[in-house]
CSV table of C-alpha atoms and ligand atoms in Angstrom, one decimal:
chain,number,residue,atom,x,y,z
A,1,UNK,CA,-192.2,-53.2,56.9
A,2,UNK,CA,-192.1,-56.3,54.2
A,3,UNK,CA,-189.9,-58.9,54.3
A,4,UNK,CA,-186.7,-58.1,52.9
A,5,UNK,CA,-186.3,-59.9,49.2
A,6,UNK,CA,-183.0,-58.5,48.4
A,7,UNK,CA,-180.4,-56.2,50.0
A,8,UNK,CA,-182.4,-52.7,50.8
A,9,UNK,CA,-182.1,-49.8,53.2
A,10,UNK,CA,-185.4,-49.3,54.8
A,11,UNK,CA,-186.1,-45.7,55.2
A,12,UNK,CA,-188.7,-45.2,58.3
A,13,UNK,CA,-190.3,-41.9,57.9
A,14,UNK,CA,-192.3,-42.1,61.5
A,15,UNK,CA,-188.6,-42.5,63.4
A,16,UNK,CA,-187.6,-39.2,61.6
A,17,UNK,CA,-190.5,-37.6,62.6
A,18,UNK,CA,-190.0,-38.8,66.5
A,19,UNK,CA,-186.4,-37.9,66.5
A,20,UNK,CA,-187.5,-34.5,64.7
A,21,UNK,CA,-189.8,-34.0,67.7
A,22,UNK,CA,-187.6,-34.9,70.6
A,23,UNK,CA,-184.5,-32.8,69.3
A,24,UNK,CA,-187.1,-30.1,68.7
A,25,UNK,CA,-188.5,-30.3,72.3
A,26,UNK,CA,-184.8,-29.5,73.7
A,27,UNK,CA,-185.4,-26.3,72.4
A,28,UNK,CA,-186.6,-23.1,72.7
A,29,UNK,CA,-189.9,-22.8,70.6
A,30,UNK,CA,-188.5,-19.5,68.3
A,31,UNK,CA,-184.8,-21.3,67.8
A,32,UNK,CA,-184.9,-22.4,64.2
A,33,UNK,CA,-184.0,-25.9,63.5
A,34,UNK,CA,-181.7,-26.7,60.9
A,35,UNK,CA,-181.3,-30.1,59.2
A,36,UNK,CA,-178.4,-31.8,57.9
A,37,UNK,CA,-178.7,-33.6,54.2
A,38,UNK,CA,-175.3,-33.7,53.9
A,39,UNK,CA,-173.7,-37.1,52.1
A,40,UNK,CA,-177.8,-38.2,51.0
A,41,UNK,CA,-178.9,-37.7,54.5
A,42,UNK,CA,-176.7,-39.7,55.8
A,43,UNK,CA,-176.5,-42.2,53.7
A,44,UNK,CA,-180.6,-42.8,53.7
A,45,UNK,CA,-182.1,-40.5,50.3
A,46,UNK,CA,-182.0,-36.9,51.0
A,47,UNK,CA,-184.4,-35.9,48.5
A,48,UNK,CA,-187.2,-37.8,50.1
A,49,UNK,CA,-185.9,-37.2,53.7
A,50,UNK,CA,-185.6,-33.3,52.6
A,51,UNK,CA,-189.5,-33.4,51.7
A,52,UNK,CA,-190.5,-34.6,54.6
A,53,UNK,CA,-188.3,-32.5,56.8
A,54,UNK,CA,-189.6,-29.2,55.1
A,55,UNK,CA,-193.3,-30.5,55.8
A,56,UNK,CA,-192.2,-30.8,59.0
A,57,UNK,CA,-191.8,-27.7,59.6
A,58,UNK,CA,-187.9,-27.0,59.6
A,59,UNK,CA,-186.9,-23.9,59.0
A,60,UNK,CA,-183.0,-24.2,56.6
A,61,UNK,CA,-181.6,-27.2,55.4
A,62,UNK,CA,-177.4,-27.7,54.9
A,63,UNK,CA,-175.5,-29.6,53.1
A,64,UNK,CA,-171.9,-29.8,52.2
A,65,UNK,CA,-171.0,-29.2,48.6
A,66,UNK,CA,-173.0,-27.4,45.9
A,67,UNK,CA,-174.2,-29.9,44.0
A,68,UNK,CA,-176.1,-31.4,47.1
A,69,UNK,CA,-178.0,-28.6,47.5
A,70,UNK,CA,-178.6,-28.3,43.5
A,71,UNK,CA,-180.5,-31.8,44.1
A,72,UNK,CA,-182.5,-30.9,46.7
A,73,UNK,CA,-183.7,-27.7,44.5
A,74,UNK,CA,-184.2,-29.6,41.8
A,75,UNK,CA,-186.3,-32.5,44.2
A,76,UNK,CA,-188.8,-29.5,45.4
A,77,UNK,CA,-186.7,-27.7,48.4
A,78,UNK,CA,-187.6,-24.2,48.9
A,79,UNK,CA,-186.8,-23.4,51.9
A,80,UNK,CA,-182.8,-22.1,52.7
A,81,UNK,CA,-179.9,-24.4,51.8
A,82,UNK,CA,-176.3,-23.7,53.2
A,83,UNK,CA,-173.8,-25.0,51.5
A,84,UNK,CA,-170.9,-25.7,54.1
A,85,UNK,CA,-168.3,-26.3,52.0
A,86,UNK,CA,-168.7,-24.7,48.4
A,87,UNK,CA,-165.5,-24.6,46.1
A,88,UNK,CA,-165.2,-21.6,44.3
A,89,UNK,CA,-165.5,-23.3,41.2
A,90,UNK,CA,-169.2,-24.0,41.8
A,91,UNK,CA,-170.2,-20.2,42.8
A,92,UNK,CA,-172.2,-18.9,39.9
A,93,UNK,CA,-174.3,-22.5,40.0
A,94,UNK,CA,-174.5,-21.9,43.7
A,95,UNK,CA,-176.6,-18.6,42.8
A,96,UNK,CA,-178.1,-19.6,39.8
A,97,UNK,CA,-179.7,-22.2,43.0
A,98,UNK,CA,-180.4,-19.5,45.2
A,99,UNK,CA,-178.1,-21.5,47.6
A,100,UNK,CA,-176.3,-19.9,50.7
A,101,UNK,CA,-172.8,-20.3,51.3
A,102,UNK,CA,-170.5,-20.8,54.2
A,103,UNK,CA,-167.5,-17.5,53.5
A,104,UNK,CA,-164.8,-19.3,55.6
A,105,UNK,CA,-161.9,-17.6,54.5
A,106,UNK,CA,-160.3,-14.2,52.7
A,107,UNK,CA,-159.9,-15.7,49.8
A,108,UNK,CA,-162.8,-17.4,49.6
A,109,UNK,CA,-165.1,-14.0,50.4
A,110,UNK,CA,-163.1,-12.2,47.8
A,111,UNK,CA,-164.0,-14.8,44.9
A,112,UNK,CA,-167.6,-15.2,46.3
A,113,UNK,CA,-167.3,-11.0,45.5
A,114,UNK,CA,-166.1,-11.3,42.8
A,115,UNK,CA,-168.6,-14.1,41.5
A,116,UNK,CA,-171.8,-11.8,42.7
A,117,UNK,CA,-170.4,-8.9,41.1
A,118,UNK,CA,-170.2,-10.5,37.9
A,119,UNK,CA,-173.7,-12.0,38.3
A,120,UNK,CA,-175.3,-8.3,39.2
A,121,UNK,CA,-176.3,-9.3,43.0
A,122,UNK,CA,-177.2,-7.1,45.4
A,123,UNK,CA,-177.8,-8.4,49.4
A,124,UNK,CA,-176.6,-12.1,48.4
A,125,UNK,CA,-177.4,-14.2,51.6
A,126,UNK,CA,-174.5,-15.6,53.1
A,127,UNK,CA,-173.0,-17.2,56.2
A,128,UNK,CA,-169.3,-15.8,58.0
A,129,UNK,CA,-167.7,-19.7,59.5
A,130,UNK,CA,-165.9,-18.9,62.4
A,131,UNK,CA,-162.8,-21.4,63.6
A,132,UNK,CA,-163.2,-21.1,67.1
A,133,UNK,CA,-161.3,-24.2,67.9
A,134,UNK,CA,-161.9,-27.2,65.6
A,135,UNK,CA,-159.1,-26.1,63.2
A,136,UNK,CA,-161.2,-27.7,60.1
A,137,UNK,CA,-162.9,-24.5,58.5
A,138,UNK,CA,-163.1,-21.0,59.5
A,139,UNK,CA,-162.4,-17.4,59.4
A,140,UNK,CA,-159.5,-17.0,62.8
A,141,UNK,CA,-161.0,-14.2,65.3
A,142,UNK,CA,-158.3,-11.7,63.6
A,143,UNK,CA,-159.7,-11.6,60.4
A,144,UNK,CA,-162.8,-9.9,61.2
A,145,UNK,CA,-161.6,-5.9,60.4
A,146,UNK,CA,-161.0,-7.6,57.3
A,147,UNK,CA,-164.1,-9.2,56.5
A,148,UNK,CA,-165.9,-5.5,57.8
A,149,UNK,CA,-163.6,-3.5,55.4
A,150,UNK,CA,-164.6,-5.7,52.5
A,151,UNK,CA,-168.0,-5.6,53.3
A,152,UNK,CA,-168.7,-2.1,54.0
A,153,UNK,CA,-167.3,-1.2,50.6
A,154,UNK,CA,-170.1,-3.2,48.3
A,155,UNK,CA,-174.3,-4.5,48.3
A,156,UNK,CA,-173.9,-7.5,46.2
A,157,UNK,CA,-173.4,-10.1,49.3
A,158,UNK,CA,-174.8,-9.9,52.8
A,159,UNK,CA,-173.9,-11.5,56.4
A,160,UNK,CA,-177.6,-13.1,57.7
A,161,UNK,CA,-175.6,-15.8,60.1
A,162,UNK,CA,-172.4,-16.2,61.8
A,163,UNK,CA,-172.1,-19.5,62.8
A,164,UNK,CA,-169.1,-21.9,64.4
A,165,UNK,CA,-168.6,-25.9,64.8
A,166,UNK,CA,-167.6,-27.5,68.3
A,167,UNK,CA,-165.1,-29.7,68.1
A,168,UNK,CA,-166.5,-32.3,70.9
A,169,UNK,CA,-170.1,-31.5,72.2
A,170,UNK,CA,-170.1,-35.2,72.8
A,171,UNK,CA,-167.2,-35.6,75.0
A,172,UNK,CA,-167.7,-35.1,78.9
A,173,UNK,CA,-164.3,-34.6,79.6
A,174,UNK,CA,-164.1,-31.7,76.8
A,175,UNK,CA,-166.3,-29.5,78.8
A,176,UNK,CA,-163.5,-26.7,79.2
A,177,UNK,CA,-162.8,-26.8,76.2
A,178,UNK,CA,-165.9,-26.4,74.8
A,179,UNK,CA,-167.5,-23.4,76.8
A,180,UNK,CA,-164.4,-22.1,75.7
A,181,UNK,CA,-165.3,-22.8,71.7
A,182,UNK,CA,-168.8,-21.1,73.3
A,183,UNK,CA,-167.4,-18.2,74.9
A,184,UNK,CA,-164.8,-17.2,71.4
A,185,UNK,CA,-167.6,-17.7,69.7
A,186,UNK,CA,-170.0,-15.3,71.5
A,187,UNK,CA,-167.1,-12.6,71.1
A,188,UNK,CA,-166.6,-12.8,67.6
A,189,UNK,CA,-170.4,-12.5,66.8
A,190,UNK,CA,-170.6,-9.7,69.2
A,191,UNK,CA,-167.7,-8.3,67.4
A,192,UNK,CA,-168.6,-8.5,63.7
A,193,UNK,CA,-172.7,-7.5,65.3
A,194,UNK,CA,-171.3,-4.0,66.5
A,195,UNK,CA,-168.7,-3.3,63.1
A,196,UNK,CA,-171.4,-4.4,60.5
A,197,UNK,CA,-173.9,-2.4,62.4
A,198,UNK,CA,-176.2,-5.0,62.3
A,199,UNK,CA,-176.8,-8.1,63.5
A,200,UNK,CA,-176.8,-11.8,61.5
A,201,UNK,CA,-178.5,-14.5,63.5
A,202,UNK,CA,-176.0,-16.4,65.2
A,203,UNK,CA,-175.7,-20.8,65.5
A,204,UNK,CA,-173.4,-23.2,66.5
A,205,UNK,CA,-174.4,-26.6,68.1
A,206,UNK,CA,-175.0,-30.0,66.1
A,207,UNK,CA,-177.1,-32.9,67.9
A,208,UNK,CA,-174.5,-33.3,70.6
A,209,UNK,CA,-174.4,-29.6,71.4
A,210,UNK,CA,-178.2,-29.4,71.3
A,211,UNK,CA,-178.1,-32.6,74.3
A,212,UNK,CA,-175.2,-31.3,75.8
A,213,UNK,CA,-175.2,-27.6,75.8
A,214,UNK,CA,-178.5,-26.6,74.6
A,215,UNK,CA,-177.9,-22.7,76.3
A,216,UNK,CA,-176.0,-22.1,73.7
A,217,UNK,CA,-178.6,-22.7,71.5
A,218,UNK,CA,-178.4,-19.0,70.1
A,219,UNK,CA,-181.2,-18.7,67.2
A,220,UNK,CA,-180.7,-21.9,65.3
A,221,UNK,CA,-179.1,-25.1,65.5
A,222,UNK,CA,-178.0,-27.4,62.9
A,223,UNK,CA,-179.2,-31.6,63.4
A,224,UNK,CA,-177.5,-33.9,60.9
A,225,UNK,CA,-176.9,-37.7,63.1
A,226,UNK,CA,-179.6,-37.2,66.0
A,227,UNK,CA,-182.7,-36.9,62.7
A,228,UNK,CA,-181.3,-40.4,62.0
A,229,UNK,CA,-181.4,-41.8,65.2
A,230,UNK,CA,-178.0,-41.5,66.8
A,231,UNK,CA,-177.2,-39.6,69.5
A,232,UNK,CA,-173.4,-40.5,70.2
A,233,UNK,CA,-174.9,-41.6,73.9
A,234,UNK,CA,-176.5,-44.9,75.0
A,235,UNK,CA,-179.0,-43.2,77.2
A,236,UNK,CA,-180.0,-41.0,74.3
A,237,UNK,CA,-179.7,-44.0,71.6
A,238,UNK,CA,-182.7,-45.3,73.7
A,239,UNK,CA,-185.0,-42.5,72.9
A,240,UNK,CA,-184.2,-42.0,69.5
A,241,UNK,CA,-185.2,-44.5,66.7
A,242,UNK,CA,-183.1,-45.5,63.8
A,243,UNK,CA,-184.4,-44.1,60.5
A,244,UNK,CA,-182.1,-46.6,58.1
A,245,UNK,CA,-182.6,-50.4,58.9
A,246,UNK,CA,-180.3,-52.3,56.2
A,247,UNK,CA,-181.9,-55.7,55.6
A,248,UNK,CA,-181.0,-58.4,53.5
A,249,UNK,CA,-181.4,-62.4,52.5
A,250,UNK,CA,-180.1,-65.6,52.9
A,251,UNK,CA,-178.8,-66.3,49.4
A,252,UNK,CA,-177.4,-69.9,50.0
A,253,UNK,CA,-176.2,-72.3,53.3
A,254,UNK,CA,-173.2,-74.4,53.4
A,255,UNK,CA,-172.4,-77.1,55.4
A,256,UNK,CA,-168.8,-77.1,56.2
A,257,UNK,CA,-167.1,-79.9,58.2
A,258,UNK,CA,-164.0,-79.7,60.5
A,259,UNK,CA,-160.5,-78.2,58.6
A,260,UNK,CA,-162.9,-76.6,55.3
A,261,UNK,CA,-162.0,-72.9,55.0
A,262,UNK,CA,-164.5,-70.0,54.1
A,263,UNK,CA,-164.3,-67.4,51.5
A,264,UNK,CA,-161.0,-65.7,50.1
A,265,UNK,CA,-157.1,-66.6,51.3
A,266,UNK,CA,-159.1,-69.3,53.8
A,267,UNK,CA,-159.9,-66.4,56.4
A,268,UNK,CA,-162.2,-68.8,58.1
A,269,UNK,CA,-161.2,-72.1,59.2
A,270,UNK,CA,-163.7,-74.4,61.1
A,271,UNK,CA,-162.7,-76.8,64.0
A,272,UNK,CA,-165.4,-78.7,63.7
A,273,UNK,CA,-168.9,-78.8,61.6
A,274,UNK,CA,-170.2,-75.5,60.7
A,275,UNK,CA,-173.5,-74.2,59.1
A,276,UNK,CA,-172.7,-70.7,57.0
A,277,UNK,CA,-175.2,-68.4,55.3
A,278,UNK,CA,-173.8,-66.2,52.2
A,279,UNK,CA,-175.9,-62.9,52.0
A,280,UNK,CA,-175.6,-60.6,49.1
A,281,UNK,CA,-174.1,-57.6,50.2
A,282,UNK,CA,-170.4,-56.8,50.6
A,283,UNK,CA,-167.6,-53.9,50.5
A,284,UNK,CA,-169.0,-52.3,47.2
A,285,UNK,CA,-172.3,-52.2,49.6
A,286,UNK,CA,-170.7,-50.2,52.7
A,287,UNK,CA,-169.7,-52.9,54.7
A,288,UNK,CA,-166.1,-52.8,54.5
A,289,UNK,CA,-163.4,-55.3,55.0
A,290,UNK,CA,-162.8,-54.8,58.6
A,291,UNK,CA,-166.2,-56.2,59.5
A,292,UNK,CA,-165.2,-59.7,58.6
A,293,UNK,CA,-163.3,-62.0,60.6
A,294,UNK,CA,-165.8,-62.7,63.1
A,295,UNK,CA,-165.8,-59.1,64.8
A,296,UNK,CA,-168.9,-57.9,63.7
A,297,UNK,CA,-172.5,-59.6,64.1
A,298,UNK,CA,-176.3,-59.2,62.1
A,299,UNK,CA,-179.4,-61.0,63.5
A,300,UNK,CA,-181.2,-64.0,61.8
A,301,UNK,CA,-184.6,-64.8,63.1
A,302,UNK,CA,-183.7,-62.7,66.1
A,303,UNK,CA,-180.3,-64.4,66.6
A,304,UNK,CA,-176.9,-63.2,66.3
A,305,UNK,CA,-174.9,-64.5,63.7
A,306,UNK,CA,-171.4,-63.6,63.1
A,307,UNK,CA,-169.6,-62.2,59.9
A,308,UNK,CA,-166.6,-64.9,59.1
A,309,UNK,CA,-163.5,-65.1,56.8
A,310,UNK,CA,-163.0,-62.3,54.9
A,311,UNK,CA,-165.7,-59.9,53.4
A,312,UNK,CA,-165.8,-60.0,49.5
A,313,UNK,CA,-166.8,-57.3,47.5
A,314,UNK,CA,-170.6,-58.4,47.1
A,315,UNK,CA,-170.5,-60.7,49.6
A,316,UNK,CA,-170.6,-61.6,53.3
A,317,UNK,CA,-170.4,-65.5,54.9
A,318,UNK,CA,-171.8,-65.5,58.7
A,319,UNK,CA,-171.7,-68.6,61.1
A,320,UNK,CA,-175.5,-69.7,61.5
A,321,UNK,CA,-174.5,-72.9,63.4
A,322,UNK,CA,-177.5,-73.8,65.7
A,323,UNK,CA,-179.9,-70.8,64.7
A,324,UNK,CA,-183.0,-72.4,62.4
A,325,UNK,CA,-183.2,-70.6,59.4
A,326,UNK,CA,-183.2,-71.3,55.4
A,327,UNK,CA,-182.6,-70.2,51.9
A,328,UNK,CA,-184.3,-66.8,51.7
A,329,UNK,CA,-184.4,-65.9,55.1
A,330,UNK,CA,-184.8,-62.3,56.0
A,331,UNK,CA,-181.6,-61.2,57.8
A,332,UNK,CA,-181.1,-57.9,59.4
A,333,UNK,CA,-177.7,-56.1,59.5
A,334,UNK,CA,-178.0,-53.4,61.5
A,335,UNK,CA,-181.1,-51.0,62.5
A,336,UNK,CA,-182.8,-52.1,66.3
A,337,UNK,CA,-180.2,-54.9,67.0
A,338,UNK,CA,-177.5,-54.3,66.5
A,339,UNK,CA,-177.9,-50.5,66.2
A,340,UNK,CA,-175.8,-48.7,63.3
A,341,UNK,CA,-173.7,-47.6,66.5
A,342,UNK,CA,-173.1,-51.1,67.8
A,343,UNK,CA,-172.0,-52.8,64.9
A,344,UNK,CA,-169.7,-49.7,63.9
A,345,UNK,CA,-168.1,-49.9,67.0
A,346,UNK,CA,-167.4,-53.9,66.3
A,347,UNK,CA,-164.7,-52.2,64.0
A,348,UNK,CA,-164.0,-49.0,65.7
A,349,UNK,CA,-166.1,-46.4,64.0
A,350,UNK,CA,-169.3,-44.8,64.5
A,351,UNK,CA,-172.4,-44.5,63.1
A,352,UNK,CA,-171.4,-41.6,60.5
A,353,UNK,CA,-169.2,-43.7,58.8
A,354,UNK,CA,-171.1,-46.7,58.6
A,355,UNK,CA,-174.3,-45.1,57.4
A,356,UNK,CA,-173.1,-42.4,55.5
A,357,UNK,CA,-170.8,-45.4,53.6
A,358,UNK,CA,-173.9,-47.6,52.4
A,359,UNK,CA,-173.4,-47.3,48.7
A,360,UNK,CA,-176.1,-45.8,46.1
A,361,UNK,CA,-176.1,-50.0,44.9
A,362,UNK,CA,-178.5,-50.9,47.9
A,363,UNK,CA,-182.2,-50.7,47.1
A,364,UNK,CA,-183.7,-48.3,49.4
A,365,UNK,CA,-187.6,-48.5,50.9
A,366,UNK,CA,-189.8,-45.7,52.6
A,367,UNK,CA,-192.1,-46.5,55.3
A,368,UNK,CA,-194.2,-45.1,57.8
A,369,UNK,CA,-195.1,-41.6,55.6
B,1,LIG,C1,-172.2,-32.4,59.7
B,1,LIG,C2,-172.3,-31.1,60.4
B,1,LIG,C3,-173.3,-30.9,61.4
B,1,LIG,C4,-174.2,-32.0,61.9
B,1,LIG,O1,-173.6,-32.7,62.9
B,1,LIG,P1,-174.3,-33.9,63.7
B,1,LIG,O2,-173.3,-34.4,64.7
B,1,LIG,O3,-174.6,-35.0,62.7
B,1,LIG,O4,-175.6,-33.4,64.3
B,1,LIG,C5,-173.5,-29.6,61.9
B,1,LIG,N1,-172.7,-28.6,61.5
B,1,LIG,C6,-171.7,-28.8,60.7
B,1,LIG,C7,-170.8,-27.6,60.3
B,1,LIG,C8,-171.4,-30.0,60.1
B,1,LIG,O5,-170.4,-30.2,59.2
């Protein structure tokens, strides 16, 4: 927990492990736990966070494209890795991984055929991605005589989930809506369970499902944003602890008197005497352009500064007027306070975006492992 000496993404293994344990303890003790590497965890370092996860105990890992879950191979991960969103062109390198991917369409079941034909497979694990209301991926409901034909006429590939995405397990006011997703869902696996003649374990919820609507829990659920420390709730935020806490340094202070502009086009322009820090960290790093203009604070020596003028490309200015604190001063941009959710939410975004954005430039540090 050093002082920061530069801009870096401190990584806190212990948070991970508490959020691990109170996601874990909303469950039933056989429902396997699925984590979420997707984007490098979140914008953290999935390779490490991977590691740690499997000694921890989790039982698959997911991630979106094929080359993600190449890494994670190649960093030590042997325990399952879907792929949610593999492109055909990546199939035989998928196998050649020993990677598991989501079939979400006809056409893409017939080319993943086609591809473990070609590469002699017989029982090929793979996942059937049901649309059962999110309209993003997914087989529809009428496709599954389909899928059953195609699959009763070959061994090289073989259904061990069936698994579906809500659309808004964090909405309240989406409740309908969503024990509907639950209730097409159950259906189709029922469905596909009795043609195939046997049956694939079956998940859908993410963290919002697990707080939300944790009796549809089926055998496994998949946990990308509440590992992290987000749980797209204030109450829950509270019990959860941040795993990425983006620090940075006070490269320089300027004095600027009443009428002086700051930073590009003169975004800033001060009334009367101001004190401004410049820390080195800017669009390139994650914090995009609509974070400037005063919207958006960090915390210096436990005060809140605000982010001024325009944000440069590896640079922010924020207004330190009154707050004692010098060249080389540890500042913290988001993590405890503000949270990754507050100061997303300064620009109208969440969490996701803003951690999943912090760019492979920032220095990242483990702790607490
Ligand atoms: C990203 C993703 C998740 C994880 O969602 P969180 O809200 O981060 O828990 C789960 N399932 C699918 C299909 C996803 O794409």
């Amino acid at each position: 927990m050093g002082k920061a000496t530069e801009t870096t993404l401190e990584i806190d293994f212990g948070a991970l492990e508490h959020n691990y344990h109170f996601l874990r303890g909303k469950l039933k003790p056989d429902t396997k736990f699925l984590a979420v590497m997707k984007a490098f965890a979140y914008g953290s370092d999935a390779e490490r966070i991977a590691l740690k996860m499997q000694a921890l105990g989790v039982d698959y890992f997911a991630v979106a494209y094929s080359k993600e879950g190449i890494a994670l191979r190649k960093a030590g991960i042997q325990k399952p890795i879907l792929v949610l969103h593999p492109l055909p062109l990546h199939f035989e390198e998928l196998i050649s991984h020993c990677l598991e991917p989501s079939i979400y369409s006809r056409k893409v079941l017939l080319q993943f055929l086609k591809t473990a034909k070609k590469l002699a497979q017989t029982n090929y694990p793979v996942h059937l991605k049901f649309n059962t209301g999110l309209n993003r991926l997914g087989f529809a409901e009428k496709d599954i005589d389909f899928i059953t034909e195609e699959l009763k006429q070959q061994d090289e590939i073989k259904v061990i989930s069936n698994f579906s995405h809500l659309a808004a397990s964090e909405d309240a006011n989406e409740k309908d809506f969503t024990l509907r997703q639950i209730k097409r869902f159950d259906r189709i696996a029922e469905t596909i369970a009795l043609q195939l003649g046997y049956r694939p374990f079956r998940h859908l919820l993410n963290t919002s499902g697990i707080l939300n609507y944790a009796e549809a829990q089926y055998d496994m659920v998949r946990s990308g944003i509440g590992l992290y420390g987000y749980g797209n709730h204030p109450e829950i935020d509270k019990r959860l602890k941040p795993v990425a806490i983006l620090k940075t340094v006070i490269s320089q202070i300027h004095e600027i008197a009443p009428g002086d502009t700051v930073g590009y086009n003169r975004a800033f322009i001060t009334k009367d005497y101001r004190m401004t820090a410049t820390l080195p960290l800017g669009h390139a790093d994650g914090i995009g352009r609509q974070y400037g203009q005063g919207n958006t604070f960090v915390t210096v020596n436990g005060e809140m500064a605000f982010i001024v003028g325009n944000v440069c490309m590896d640079m922010i200015m924020i207004d330190v007027t009154g707050i004692a604190c010098k060249e080389g001063d540890e500042v913290i941009v988001f993590g405890h306070h503000p949270s990754a959710e507050t100061f997303a939410a300064t620009a109208n975004t969440i969490s996701y975006e803003l951690l999943t954005g912090i760019s492979q430039r920032v220095n990242r540090t483990f702790i607490g492992y």
